[in-house]
Coordinates of C-alpha atoms in Angstrom, one line a residue:
Chain A
M267 CA -4.1 62.5 84.8
I268 CA -4.8 62.1 80.8
G269 CA -2.9 64.5 79.7
Y270 CA 0.2 63.9 82.3
I271 CA 0.5 60.4 80.6
V272 CA 0.3 61.6 77.1
R273 CA 2.6 64.7 77.9
R274 CA 5.1 61.5 79.6
F275 CA 4.7 59.3 76.2
G276 CA 5.6 62.5 74.3
Q277 CA 8.9 63.0 75.7
A278 CA 9.3 59.4 76.0
L279 CA 8.6 59.4 72.0
I280 CA 11.5 62.4 71.2
V281 CA 13.5 60.7 73.4
L282 CA 13.4 58.0 71.5
V283 CA 13.9 60.1 67.8
L284 CA 16.8 61.9 69.5
V285 CA 18.3 58.1 70.1
T286 CA 17.6 56.9 66.6
I287 CA 19.6 60.7 65.0
I288 CA 22.8 59.9 67.4
V289 CA 23.1 56.3 66.9
F290 CA 22.7 57.8 63.2
A291 CA 25.1 60.2 63.5
L292 CA 27.2 57.8 64.7
L293 CA 26.8 54.9 61.6
H294 CA 28.4 58.0 59.3
A295 CA 30.8 58.2 62.5
L296 CA 32.6 55.0 61.1
P297 CA 36.6 55.6 60.7
G298 CA 36.2 55.7 57.0
G299 CA 32.5 55.3 56.8
L300 CA 30.7 51.9 56.8
V301 CA 32.1 50.6 53.2
R302 CA 35.0 50.5 54.8
A303 CA 34.4 48.8 58.4
Q304 CA 33.0 46.4 56.3
L305 CA 35.0 45.6 53.3
G306 CA 38.5 46.7 55.1
A307 CA 40.6 49.5 54.4
K308 CA 42.4 46.7 51.8
A309 CA 39.4 46.3 50.1
N310 CA 39.8 47.7 46.0
K311 CA 37.5 50.5 45.3
F312 CA 35.3 49.2 42.6
A313 CA 34.4 47.1 45.6
V314 CA 33.7 49.9 47.5
R315 CA 32.2 52.3 44.5
Q316 CA 29.5 49.3 44.3
L317 CA 28.9 48.5 47.9
T318 CA 28.3 52.4 48.5
I319 CA 25.6 52.5 45.6
Q320 CA 23.3 49.5 47.2
E321 CA 23.9 50.4 50.2
G322 CA 22.2 53.7 49.3
L323 CA 25.3 55.8 50.9
T324 CA 25.1 58.2 48.1
K325 CA 21.8 59.6 48.8
P326 CA 21.0 62.6 50.9
L327 CA 21.6 61.7 55.0
P328 CA 18.0 62.8 55.6
V329 CA 16.6 60.8 52.7
Q330 CA 18.9 58.0 54.3
Y331 CA 17.7 58.3 57.6
W332 CA 14.5 57.8 56.3
V333 CA 15.3 54.6 54.6
W334 CA 17.2 53.5 57.6
L335 CA 14.4 55.1 60.6
S336 CA 11.9 52.8 58.3
N337 CA 14.1 49.6 57.8
L338 CA 13.7 50.3 61.9
L339 CA 10.4 50.2 62.0
H340 CA 9.6 47.4 59.9
G341 CA 12.4 45.5 62.2
N342 CA 15.2 45.4 59.9
L343 CA 18.6 47.1 61.9
G344 CA 20.2 45.5 59.3
F345 CA 22.8 42.8 59.1
A346 CA 25.8 41.6 60.6
Y347 CA 28.8 40.6 58.3
K348 CA 31.1 39.1 60.6
Q349 CA 28.5 36.5 61.8
E350 CA 26.6 36.1 58.3
T351 CA 23.0 37.1 60.4
P352 CA 20.6 39.7 60.6
V353 CA 21.3 42.1 63.4
A354 CA 17.4 41.6 65.0
T355 CA 17.7 38.0 64.9
L356 CA 21.1 37.7 66.4
I357 CA 19.4 40.6 69.3
A358 CA 15.9 38.3 69.4
E359 CA 18.3 35.5 70.5
T360 CA 20.2 37.1 73.2
F361 CA 17.8 39.6 74.7
P362 CA 15.7 36.6 76.9
R363 CA 18.8 35.7 78.8
T364 CA 19.8 38.5 79.1
L365 CA 16.3 40.2 80.4
I366 CA 16.5 36.8 82.6
L367 CA 19.8 37.6 84.0
A368 CA 19.6 41.1 84.6
G369 CA 15.9 40.8 86.3
S370 CA 16.7 38.1 88.5
G371 CA 19.4 41.0 90.1
L372 CA 17.0 43.5 90.0
F373 CA 14.5 41.9 91.4
L374 CA 16.2 40.2 94.1
A375 CA 18.3 43.9 94.7
G376 CA 14.7 45.3 95.2
V377 CA 12.9 43.0 96.8
L378 CA 16.6 42.7 99.3
A379 CA 16.5 46.4 99.3
I380 CA 12.8 47.3 101.4
P381 CA 13.2 45.4 104.5
L382 CA 17.0 46.2 104.8
G383 CA 16.5 49.8 104.0
L384 CA 13.0 49.8 106.3
L385 CA 15.5 48.7 109.1
Q386 CA 18.0 50.8 108.9
G387 CA 16.3 54.1 108.3
G388 CA 14.4 52.3 111.8
R389 CA 17.6 52.4 113.3
R390 CA 18.9 55.6 112.4
N391 CA 22.8 55.4 113.4
S392 CA 22.8 52.6 114.6
L393 CA 26.1 50.3 114.2
F394 CA 23.7 48.3 112.2
D395 CA 23.2 51.2 109.8
Y396 CA 26.4 51.8 110.2
G397 CA 27.5 48.5 109.5
V398 CA 25.3 48.0 106.4
S399 CA 25.8 51.5 104.9
G400 CA 29.7 50.7 105.1
F401 CA 29.5 47.5 103.5
L402 CA 26.7 48.5 100.7
L403 CA 29.0 51.7 100.1
T404 CA 31.8 48.7 99.3
T405 CA 30.1 47.0 96.7
Y406 CA 29.1 49.5 95.4
S407 CA 32.0 51.0 94.6
T408 CA 33.3 47.7 93.5
P409 CA 33.8 47.6 89.6
Y410 CA 31.1 44.6 88.4
Q411 CA 34.3 42.4 86.8
L412 CA 36.0 42.2 90.9
L413 CA 32.5 41.6 92.4
G414 CA 32.0 38.7 90.1
V415 CA 36.4 37.5 90.4
I416 CA 35.3 37.8 94.6
L417 CA 32.2 35.6 93.7
I418 CA 34.1 33.1 91.6
F419 CA 37.1 33.1 94.0
L420 CA 34.6 32.4 96.9
F421 CA 32.1 30.0 95.2
T422 CA 34.4 27.9 92.8
I423 CA 37.5 28.6 94.1
E424 CA 37.4 27.9 96.7
L425 CA 34.1 26.1 98.0
N426 CA 33.7 24.4 94.6
L427 CA 29.6 25.1 94.9
L428 CA 29.2 27.0 91.4
P429 CA 30.1 26.9 88.9
A430 CA 32.0 30.1 87.5
T431 CA 31.0 30.3 83.7
A432 CA 28.3 30.2 82.1
T433 CA 28.5 29.4 78.7
N434 CA 26.2 26.0 78.7
F435 CA 22.6 28.4 80.2
G436 CA 19.4 27.3 78.6
Q437 CA 20.4 22.9 78.9
G438 CA 17.3 22.8 81.3
F439 CA 16.1 24.6 84.3
G440 CA 18.6 22.7 87.1
T441 CA 22.2 23.4 85.5
D442 CA 20.4 27.1 84.8
V443 CA 19.9 28.2 88.2
K444 CA 23.2 27.0 89.4
V445 CA 24.8 28.9 86.1
L446 CA 22.9 31.5 86.8
A447 CA 23.4 31.9 90.6
L448 CA 26.8 34.1 90.6
P449 CA 25.9 35.9 87.5
V450 CA 22.6 37.4 89.6
L451 CA 24.1 37.2 92.6
A452 CA 26.9 40.1 91.1
I453 CA 24.0 41.6 89.7
F454 CA 22.8 41.9 92.7
L455 CA 25.8 43.5 94.9
G456 CA 26.2 45.9 92.3
N457 CA 23.5 47.1 92.8
I458 CA 22.0 46.9 95.9
A459 CA 23.0 50.2 97.5
Y460 CA 21.8 52.6 95.4
F461 CA 18.0 51.3 96.3
S462 CA 18.5 50.4 99.8
R463 CA 20.0 54.4 100.5
Y464 CA 16.8 55.1 98.2
V465 CA 13.9 53.6 100.7
R466 CA 16.2 54.0 103.8
S467 CA 16.5 58.2 103.6
S468 CA 12.6 57.7 101.9
V469 CA 11.8 56.2 105.6
I470 CA 13.9 59.0 107.1
D471 CA 11.8 61.6 105.8
N472 CA 8.3 59.8 106.4
L473 CA 9.6 59.1 110.1
A474 CA 9.5 62.9 110.5
E475 CA 6.0 63.2 109.3
E476 CA 2.7 63.9 111.7
Y477 CA 1.0 61.0 110.8
V478 CA 3.5 59.0 112.2
R479 CA 3.5 61.3 115.3
T480 CA 0.3 60.3 115.2
A481 CA -0.4 56.7 114.8
R482 CA 3.0 56.9 117.9
A483 CA 0.3 58.9 120.4
K484 CA -2.1 56.3 119.2
G485 CA 0.4 53.7 120.9
V486 CA 1.2 52.4 117.8
S487 CA 4.3 49.7 118.9
R488 CA 7.2 50.7 116.2
G489 CA 7.5 48.1 114.0
R490 CA 3.9 48.3 113.2
I491 CA 4.5 51.9 112.4
L492 CA 7.2 50.6 110.2
V493 CA 5.2 48.2 108.0
R494 CA 2.0 49.2 108.1
H495 CA 2.4 53.0 107.9
V496 CA 6.0 53.9 107.1
L497 CA 6.4 51.2 104.0
R498 CA 3.6 51.9 102.0
N499 CA 4.5 55.5 101.9
S500 CA 8.1 54.9 101.7
L501 CA 7.6 52.4 98.8
L502 CA 6.6 55.0 95.8
P503 CA 9.8 56.8 95.2
F504 CA 10.9 53.5 95.1
V505 CA 9.1 52.5 91.9
S506 CA 10.4 55.9 89.7
A507 CA 14.1 54.7 91.1
V508 CA 13.8 51.5 89.7
G509 CA 12.9 53.7 86.2
L510 CA 16.6 55.2 87.0
S511 CA 18.7 52.5 87.6
L512 CA 18.1 51.1 84.5
P513 CA 21.0 52.1 82.3
T514 CA 23.3 51.6 85.6
L515 CA 21.3 48.0 85.5
V516 CA 21.7 47.5 81.8
S517 CA 25.6 48.3 81.8
G518 CA 26.2 46.5 85.0
T519 CA 25.3 42.9 83.1
L520 CA 27.3 43.9 80.2
V521 CA 30.8 43.8 82.5
I522 CA 28.8 40.3 84.2
E523 CA 27.8 38.4 81.3
V524 CA 31.2 39.2 79.7
L525 CA 32.8 37.2 83.2
F526 CA 30.9 34.8 82.7
S527 CA 30.5 34.2 79.3
Y528 CA 27.0 34.7 79.7
P529 CA 25.4 34.4 75.3
G530 CA 23.2 37.4 76.1
M531 CA 23.3 40.2 75.0
G532 CA 26.2 41.6 76.3
T533 CA 28.3 38.9 75.1
L534 CA 27.2 39.7 71.9
F535 CA 28.2 43.7 71.6
W536 CA 31.3 42.6 73.5
H537 CA 31.9 40.0 70.6
A538 CA 30.9 43.0 68.0
Q539 CA 33.2 45.3 69.5
Q540 CA 36.0 42.8 68.9
S541 CA 35.4 42.0 65.3
R542 CA 33.8 45.9 65.3
T543 CA 30.8 45.0 64.1
Y544 CA 29.6 48.1 63.4
P545 CA 26.2 47.5 63.0
L546 CA 25.9 45.5 65.2
L547 CA 27.3 47.2 68.1
L548 CA 24.5 50.6 66.4
G549 CA 22.3 47.6 66.7
I550 CA 22.6 46.5 70.1
L551 CA 22.9 50.4 71.7
L552 CA 20.0 51.4 70.1
I553 CA 17.5 48.4 71.8
V554 CA 18.6 48.5 74.9
T555 CA 18.8 52.5 75.1
M556 CA 14.8 51.8 73.1
L557 CA 14.4 49.3 76.5
V558 CA 15.9 51.8 79.2
V559 CA 13.3 54.8 78.1
V560 CA 10.2 52.2 77.9
G561 CA 11.4 51.0 81.4
N562 CA 11.4 54.6 82.3
L563 CA 7.9 55.1 81.4
L564 CA 6.5 52.3 82.5
A565 CA 8.4 53.1 86.7
D566 CA 7.0 57.0 85.4
L567 CA 3.5 55.7 84.5
A568 CA 3.3 53.3 87.5
Y569 CA 4.4 56.2 89.3
A570 CA 1.5 58.0 88.6
T571 CA -1.5 55.6 89.5
L572 CA -0.1 54.5 92.9
D573 CA -0.1 57.6 94.0
P574 CA -3.3 59.5 94.5
R575 CA -1.9 62.1 96.3
I576 CA 0.0 63.4 93.1
R577 CA -2.0 65.6 90.0
Y578 CA -0.3 65.8 87.7
D579 CA -2.5 68.9 85.9
Chain B
M204 CA 11.5 67.9 101.1
T205 CA 11.7 67.2 104.8
E206 CA 15.2 68.3 107.3
L207 CA 17.3 65.8 105.8
S208 CA 20.3 65.2 107.5
P209 CA 23.2 65.7 105.4
A210 CA 24.5 61.9 106.1
E211 CA 21.4 60.6 104.6
Q212 CA 22.3 61.8 101.6
S213 CA 26.1 61.0 100.0
P214 CA 28.5 58.5 100.9
A215 CA 26.6 55.6 98.3
T216 CA 25.2 57.6 95.6
L217 CA 27.6 57.4 93.1
V218 CA 26.8 55.7 89.2
A219 CA 24.1 57.9 88.1
S220 CA 22.8 58.6 91.7
T221 CA 22.8 62.1 91.2
E222 CA 19.7 62.0 89.4
G223 CA 17.0 59.6 91.5
R224 CA 17.8 62.7 94.5
P225 CA 16.9 66.0 95.3
A226 CA 20.4 68.8 94.3
P227 CA 21.0 70.9 97.1
T228 CA 19.4 74.0 96.3
A229 CA 19.5 77.5 97.7
P230 CA 16.8 77.7 100.5
A231 CA 14.1 80.2 99.1
D232 CA 14.4 83.1 101.7
G233 CA 17.9 82.6 101.4
P234 CA 19.9 86.3 100.5
A235 CA 17.3 88.1 97.8
G236 CA 18.9 91.6 98.2
G237 CA 22.7 92.0 97.0
S238 CA 24.8 89.3 95.6
P239 CA 26.2 87.5 97.9
R240 CA 29.2 87.2 96.5
A241 CA 29.9 91.1 97.6
S242 CA 32.1 90.1 101.1
G243 CA 34.5 91.8 102.6
G244 CA 38.5 89.8 103.7
L245 CA 38.1 89.5 107.1
A246 CA 34.2 87.7 106.3
R247 CA 35.9 85.5 103.6
W248 CA 38.6 83.9 105.8
Q249 CA 36.5 83.5 108.5
R250 CA 33.6 81.5 106.1
R251 CA 36.2 79.7 104.6
R252 CA 37.2 78.5 108.5
Q253 CA 33.9 77.7 109.3
D254 CA 33.3 75.1 106.1
L255 CA 36.2 73.5 107.4
A256 CA 35.4 72.7 110.4
V257 CA 32.2 71.7 108.9
F258 CA 34.1 69.8 106.8
A259 CA 36.8 67.9 109.0
S260 CA 33.5 67.7 112.0
N261 CA 33.1 64.9 109.1
R262 CA 35.1 61.7 110.0
F263 CA 34.6 59.4 107.3
A264 CA 35.3 62.4 104.9
L265 CA 38.0 63.5 106.6
V266 CA 39.6 60.1 106.1
G267 CA 38.8 60.2 102.6
L268 CA 40.9 63.3 101.9
V269 CA 44.2 62.3 104.2
F270 CA 43.6 58.6 102.1
L271 CA 43.8 60.9 98.1
V272 CA 45.9 62.9 99.3
A273 CA 48.2 60.0 100.5
L274 CA 47.5 58.7 97.3
V275 CA 48.0 62.2 95.5
L276 CA 52.0 61.9 96.7
F277 CA 52.2 57.8 96.5
C278 CA 51.5 57.9 92.4
F279 CA 53.1 60.5 91.5
V280 CA 56.3 61.6 93.9
G281 CA 56.5 58.3 94.5
P282 CA 57.9 57.2 91.7
I283 CA 61.5 60.0 91.8
I284 CA 61.9 58.2 95.7
Y285 CA 61.1 54.1 94.2
R286 CA 62.2 53.8 91.2
T287 CA 61.5 51.1 88.9
N288 CA 61.6 49.8 84.5
Q289 CA 58.2 50.4 83.9
T290 CA 59.1 50.5 80.2
S291 CA 61.0 47.6 78.9
A292 CA 59.3 44.2 79.8
T293 CA 61.1 41.5 81.5
L294 CA 59.9 38.2 80.6
L295 CA 62.4 36.3 83.3
Y296 CA 61.0 38.3 86.2
S297 CA 57.2 37.6 85.2
N298 CA 55.3 36.2 87.9
L299 CA 57.0 36.5 91.0
G300 CA 55.7 36.4 94.5
P301 CA 56.5 39.5 97.0
S302 CA 60.3 39.3 97.9
G303 CA 62.9 41.8 98.9
Q304 CA 63.5 42.7 95.1
F305 CA 59.7 42.6 94.5
P306 CA 58.4 43.7 97.8
L307 CA 55.2 43.5 96.1
G308 CA 55.8 41.2 93.1
T309 CA 55.9 41.3 89.9
D310 CA 53.1 41.2 87.3
P311 CA 53.6 39.1 84.1
D312 CA 55.1 41.2 81.7
G313 CA 58.0 41.4 84.7
F314 CA 57.3 45.0 85.5
N315 CA 57.3 45.7 89.5
E316 CA 53.9 45.7 90.8
L317 CA 54.5 48.6 92.9
G318 CA 56.0 50.6 90.8
R319 CA 53.2 49.5 88.6
L320 CA 50.6 50.8 91.6
M321 CA 52.3 54.2 91.1
L322 CA 52.4 54.8 87.0
G323 CA 49.1 53.3 87.3
G324 CA 47.6 55.7 89.7
Q325 CA 48.6 58.4 87.9
S326 CA 46.4 57.6 84.8
T327 CA 43.6 56.5 86.8
L328 CA 43.6 59.8 89.2
E329 CA 44.1 61.7 85.7
V330 CA 41.4 60.5 84.1
G331 CA 39.1 60.9 87.1
F332 CA 40.1 64.6 87.2
A333 CA 40.4 65.2 84.0
V334 CA 36.4 64.0 83.8
A335 CA 35.3 66.1 86.4
I336 CA 36.1 69.0 85.4
L337 CA 35.1 69.0 81.6
A338 CA 32.0 67.1 82.7
T339 CA 31.2 69.2 84.7
G340 CA 32.4 72.2 83.6
F341 CA 30.2 71.4 79.9
G342 CA 26.8 70.1 81.7
A343 CA 26.7 73.1 83.7
L344 CA 26.8 75.6 81.2
W345 CA 24.9 73.1 79.4
G346 CA 22.2 73.1 82.2
A347 CA 22.8 77.2 82.9
L348 CA 21.8 78.1 79.4
A349 CA 18.9 76.1 79.8
G350 CA 17.8 77.4 83.1
Y351 CA 18.7 80.2 82.3
V352 CA 16.8 81.1 78.6
G353 CA 13.7 78.3 79.5
G354 CA 11.1 78.3 76.7
F355 CA 11.7 76.4 73.8
V356 CA 15.7 76.4 74.2
D357 CA 15.4 74.6 77.4
S358 CA 12.4 72.3 76.3
V359 CA 15.6 71.1 73.5
L360 CA 18.6 70.7 75.7
M361 CA 16.5 69.1 78.4
R362 CA 15.4 66.7 76.2
V363 CA 19.0 65.9 74.5
V364 CA 19.7 65.7 78.4
D365 CA 16.4 62.4 78.7
T366 CA 18.3 61.2 76.2
A367 CA 22.5 61.2 77.3
L368 CA 20.7 59.4 80.3
S369 CA 19.2 57.2 78.9
I370 CA 21.5 55.6 77.4
P371 CA 23.7 52.6 79.1
Y372 CA 26.5 54.4 79.5
L373 CA 28.6 51.7 79.3
F374 CA 27.4 51.1 75.8
L375 CA 27.8 54.5 74.4
A376 CA 31.7 53.9 76.2
V377 CA 32.7 51.4 74.3
L378 CA 31.2 52.8 71.4
L379 CA 33.3 55.6 71.1
A380 CA 36.4 54.3 72.3
T381 CA 36.0 51.8 69.5
L382 CA 35.7 54.2 66.8
F383 CA 39.4 55.9 67.2
Q384 CA 42.4 55.4 68.5
P385 CA 43.5 54.3 72.2
S386 CA 44.9 57.4 74.1
L387 CA 44.5 58.6 77.9
W388 CA 43.0 61.0 75.5
L389 CA 39.6 59.7 74.6
I390 CA 39.2 57.7 77.6
I391 CA 38.7 61.4 79.0
G392 CA 36.2 62.2 76.0
T393 CA 34.5 58.7 76.2
I394 CA 34.0 59.2 79.9
T395 CA 32.9 63.3 79.7
A396 CA 30.8 62.1 77.2
V397 CA 28.6 59.6 79.2
S398 CA 29.4 61.5 82.1
W399 CA 28.4 65.4 81.8
P400 CA 24.3 65.1 81.9
A401 CA 24.1 64.9 85.7
A402 CA 26.1 68.2 85.9
A403 CA 23.5 70.0 83.8
R404 CA 20.1 68.4 85.2
I405 CA 21.8 69.9 88.4
V406 CA 22.6 72.9 87.1
R407 CA 19.8 73.6 85.1
G408 CA 17.0 73.4 88.8
E409 CA 19.7 75.9 90.4
T410 CA 19.6 77.9 87.8
L411 CA 15.7 78.0 87.8
T412 CA 15.3 79.1 91.6
L413 CA 18.5 81.9 91.1
R414 CA 17.7 83.3 87.6
T415 CA 14.2 84.9 89.4
R416 CA 16.6 86.3 92.4
D417 CA 16.5 90.3 92.6
Y418 CA 20.9 90.8 91.8
V419 CA 19.6 88.5 88.7
T420 CA 16.5 91.1 87.6
A421 CA 18.7 94.0 89.3
A422 CA 22.0 93.4 87.0
R423 CA 19.5 92.5 83.5
G424 CA 18.1 95.2 84.3
F425 CA 21.3 96.9 83.5
G426 CA 21.7 95.7 80.8
S427 CA 23.9 92.8 81.5
W428 CA 24.6 90.4 78.6
Q429 CA 22.8 86.8 78.9
L430 CA 26.1 85.1 78.7
R431 CA 28.1 87.6 81.5
L432 CA 24.6 86.8 83.5
I433 CA 25.1 82.9 83.5
G434 CA 29.2 83.6 83.9
R435 CA 29.3 86.3 86.2
H436 CA 26.0 85.4 88.7
I437 CA 23.9 82.2 88.1
L438 CA 27.6 80.3 87.8
P439 CA 29.2 81.5 90.6
N440 CA 26.0 80.9 93.4
S441 CA 25.8 77.5 92.4
V442 CA 29.5 76.5 92.9
G443 CA 28.3 74.2 95.5
S444 CA 26.3 72.4 94.1
I445 CA 29.0 71.9 91.1
V446 CA 31.7 71.1 93.4
V447 CA 29.6 68.2 94.9
N448 CA 28.4 66.9 92.4
A449 CA 32.1 67.2 91.3
T450 CA 33.7 65.1 93.4
L451 CA 31.2 62.5 92.4
R452 CA 32.2 62.9 89.3
V453 CA 34.9 62.3 89.9
A454 CA 34.4 59.2 91.6
T455 CA 31.8 57.4 88.5
A456 CA 34.8 59.1 86.2
I457 CA 37.3 56.4 87.8
F458 CA 34.6 53.5 88.1
I459 CA 33.6 53.8 85.1
F460 CA 37.4 53.8 83.3
A461 CA 37.7 50.3 85.1
L462 CA 34.8 48.8 84.0
L463 CA 36.2 50.0 80.6
A464 CA 39.5 48.6 81.3
Y465 CA 37.8 45.0 81.9
L466 CA 35.6 45.3 78.4
G467 CA 39.8 45.8 76.0
L468 CA 39.6 49.6 76.5
G469 CA 42.6 51.5 78.4
V470 CA 45.8 53.6 78.3
P471 CA 48.1 52.1 76.0
L472 CA 51.2 50.7 76.6
P473 CA 53.9 50.9 77.9
A474 CA 50.7 53.1 80.4
T475 CA 48.7 51.3 82.7
S476 CA 46.0 51.6 84.7
W477 CA 44.8 50.0 87.7
G478 CA 41.7 48.7 85.5
Q479 CA 44.3 47.2 83.3
M480 CA 46.1 45.9 85.8
L481 CA 43.4 44.6 87.7
Q482 CA 42.2 42.9 84.2
Q483 CA 45.5 41.2 84.1
G484 CA 44.7 39.5 87.3
I485 CA 41.4 38.6 86.9
T486 CA 43.0 36.8 83.5
H487 CA 45.7 35.4 86.1
L488 CA 42.5 34.1 88.4
Y489 CA 43.7 30.4 89.0
D490 CA 47.0 31.1 89.4
N491 CA 46.9 32.4 93.0
Y492 CA 48.9 35.5 91.7
W493 CA 46.8 37.2 94.9
W494 CA 49.4 40.4 94.3
E495 CA 47.9 40.8 91.0
L496 CA 44.4 40.8 92.0
W497 CA 43.3 42.6 95.0
L498 CA 46.1 45.3 95.2
P499 CA 44.8 47.0 92.0
G500 CA 41.6 45.9 92.8
A501 CA 41.3 47.3 96.7
C502 CA 43.5 51.1 94.8
I503 CA 39.8 50.9 92.9
V504 CA 37.7 50.1 95.2
L505 CA 39.7 52.4 98.0
T506 CA 39.9 55.3 95.9
V507 CA 36.3 55.4 95.0
V508 CA 35.1 54.8 98.6
A509 CA 37.4 57.7 100.0
V510 CA 36.6 60.2 96.8
S511 CA 33.0 59.7 98.1
A512 CA 33.7 60.5 101.4
V513 CA 34.9 63.7 100.2
G514 CA 32.1 64.4 98.5
D515 CA 30.0 63.5 101.2
G516 CA 32.0 65.9 103.2
L517 CA 31.8 68.9 100.9
Y518 CA 28.1 68.0 100.6
D519 CA 28.1 69.1 104.5
V520 CA 29.6 72.1 103.8
V521 CA 27.3 72.9 101.0
V522 CA 23.7 72.6 103.5
K523 CA 25.5 74.2 106.3
R524 CA 27.0 76.8 104.3
Q525 CA 22.6 76.8 102.8
A526 CA 21.1 76.5 106.5
A527 CA 23.1 80.4 106.9
G528 CA 21.4 81.6 104.5
R529 CA 24.9 82.1 101.9
S530 CA 25.2 79.9 99.2

């Protein structure tokens, strides 16, 4: 077990180092270089020269990487020249909001996927199963912006219940809930199919196990078998499924944030793209990837601790 | 893994889905002797018929396939029969509702919406299929190399795959698309760059089981060099799962293409894609131009569902083949 944890940590560390190398490489692959990106194509050559030296871009690449990495470890992600603010400050400001949005969507999807998958797996190939599967396949195949637009259409244009923009987030709990409702619902709809599918498969697998037959033979009712026996065993793979879904979840959040003008990291990323603020783009890419790696690590560790049957040697 | 009916496995497994589920792998007690590729013409023909029967028994897949064929005709043959002006904007005609002259109305630039759907479908399908071929091809080679060589090389190659899978695909795609001039090939390259790792993982898993087979050992004994071994024996025998994965890549590529379009990254004018048309519809959300919003939206969703359905049917075929002891 200890060996597994150490190895898993090592693996995550290697991935993190590779991520920094990729981001560093992208930073140097910028069209015209970082200095041109910052000063514009028409900058005079003395200014370019000065900034090149100032940024340490004349040093050998490994040295530059090392300097960049140590800056990174000290929390310095560079300077967003268009916003005139350090990248780290901007990310620290928007990150909690993204966490609330993505977290609520994920939580809702995860919590509802369990009973849904359980019912589907328990009544496999019934009309209910087909109906839910079909509906979820459709929501899963719908681009996030369209999901959001459908929700806006229903809840804002037709029913006039909820606001279609989330710009005024952060003005008290009451408004926050109202403002977050549609974006969270959109993320929920975009992700629930993945989880419920997982639970369903897992339930079907477990229903074929010997222990279910034993329980049946003892006279345990079907519902009780599902809840008491199958549910617990089906939840384990679900934990790692949550870890694996993180990159998709975060990508969906990007679109949903932009659609609802939610002031989170996704919208920040999009603004950085529009204004070509490369340090900000790369900083956000780095941070979200690191979060995914850490999330994955936590999910795997949780899986290893929760399942006593599996020995990791 | 306990016996899973193939239907449990697929349809809703699109974006990032191939990771969570076990790839269809050949049973360990499969044909151990001669390479399964060696067979007569008649036998091959019979197998094809069996495969077709299995595929057709999945109604969902069959409907999906018919829909896709109709769609390809609509997008690529349609414009030959139904000619519309799709190059110069006529603002006089912008945002007109459906009428005799424009059966599905017009878009904000005054383009005929029906013709526009055909044109947008062309780029959407092109991106979907090109990405599937490129990403699966590259990923399969990568995975086969990792699984076949093993050891340190395997570790390095697979850590790269882990890394690629950890980067939220949309963020990377937006960044890559920002670095270069927008074009159809840039979009294809970008989506390929975020789509290949899944295939690499699946093929690596297959390779690990295939490399210990007798016919591979025999070929190695003959002095066959590694790349040839991978190309002649490993990849052809994992073709089933490669094809299933490629189908899913078509669906994800179309999906990601639509997301990118919303973020302003698409094919340059006068070309268009369904995602870009949808984006235009969204900017006119409150104007009630329903044809600009729901038609391209429905096209995307239906196509993604249809492609997944076909993938589901192909998965059935692969599972049946493996149950019959041939890969």
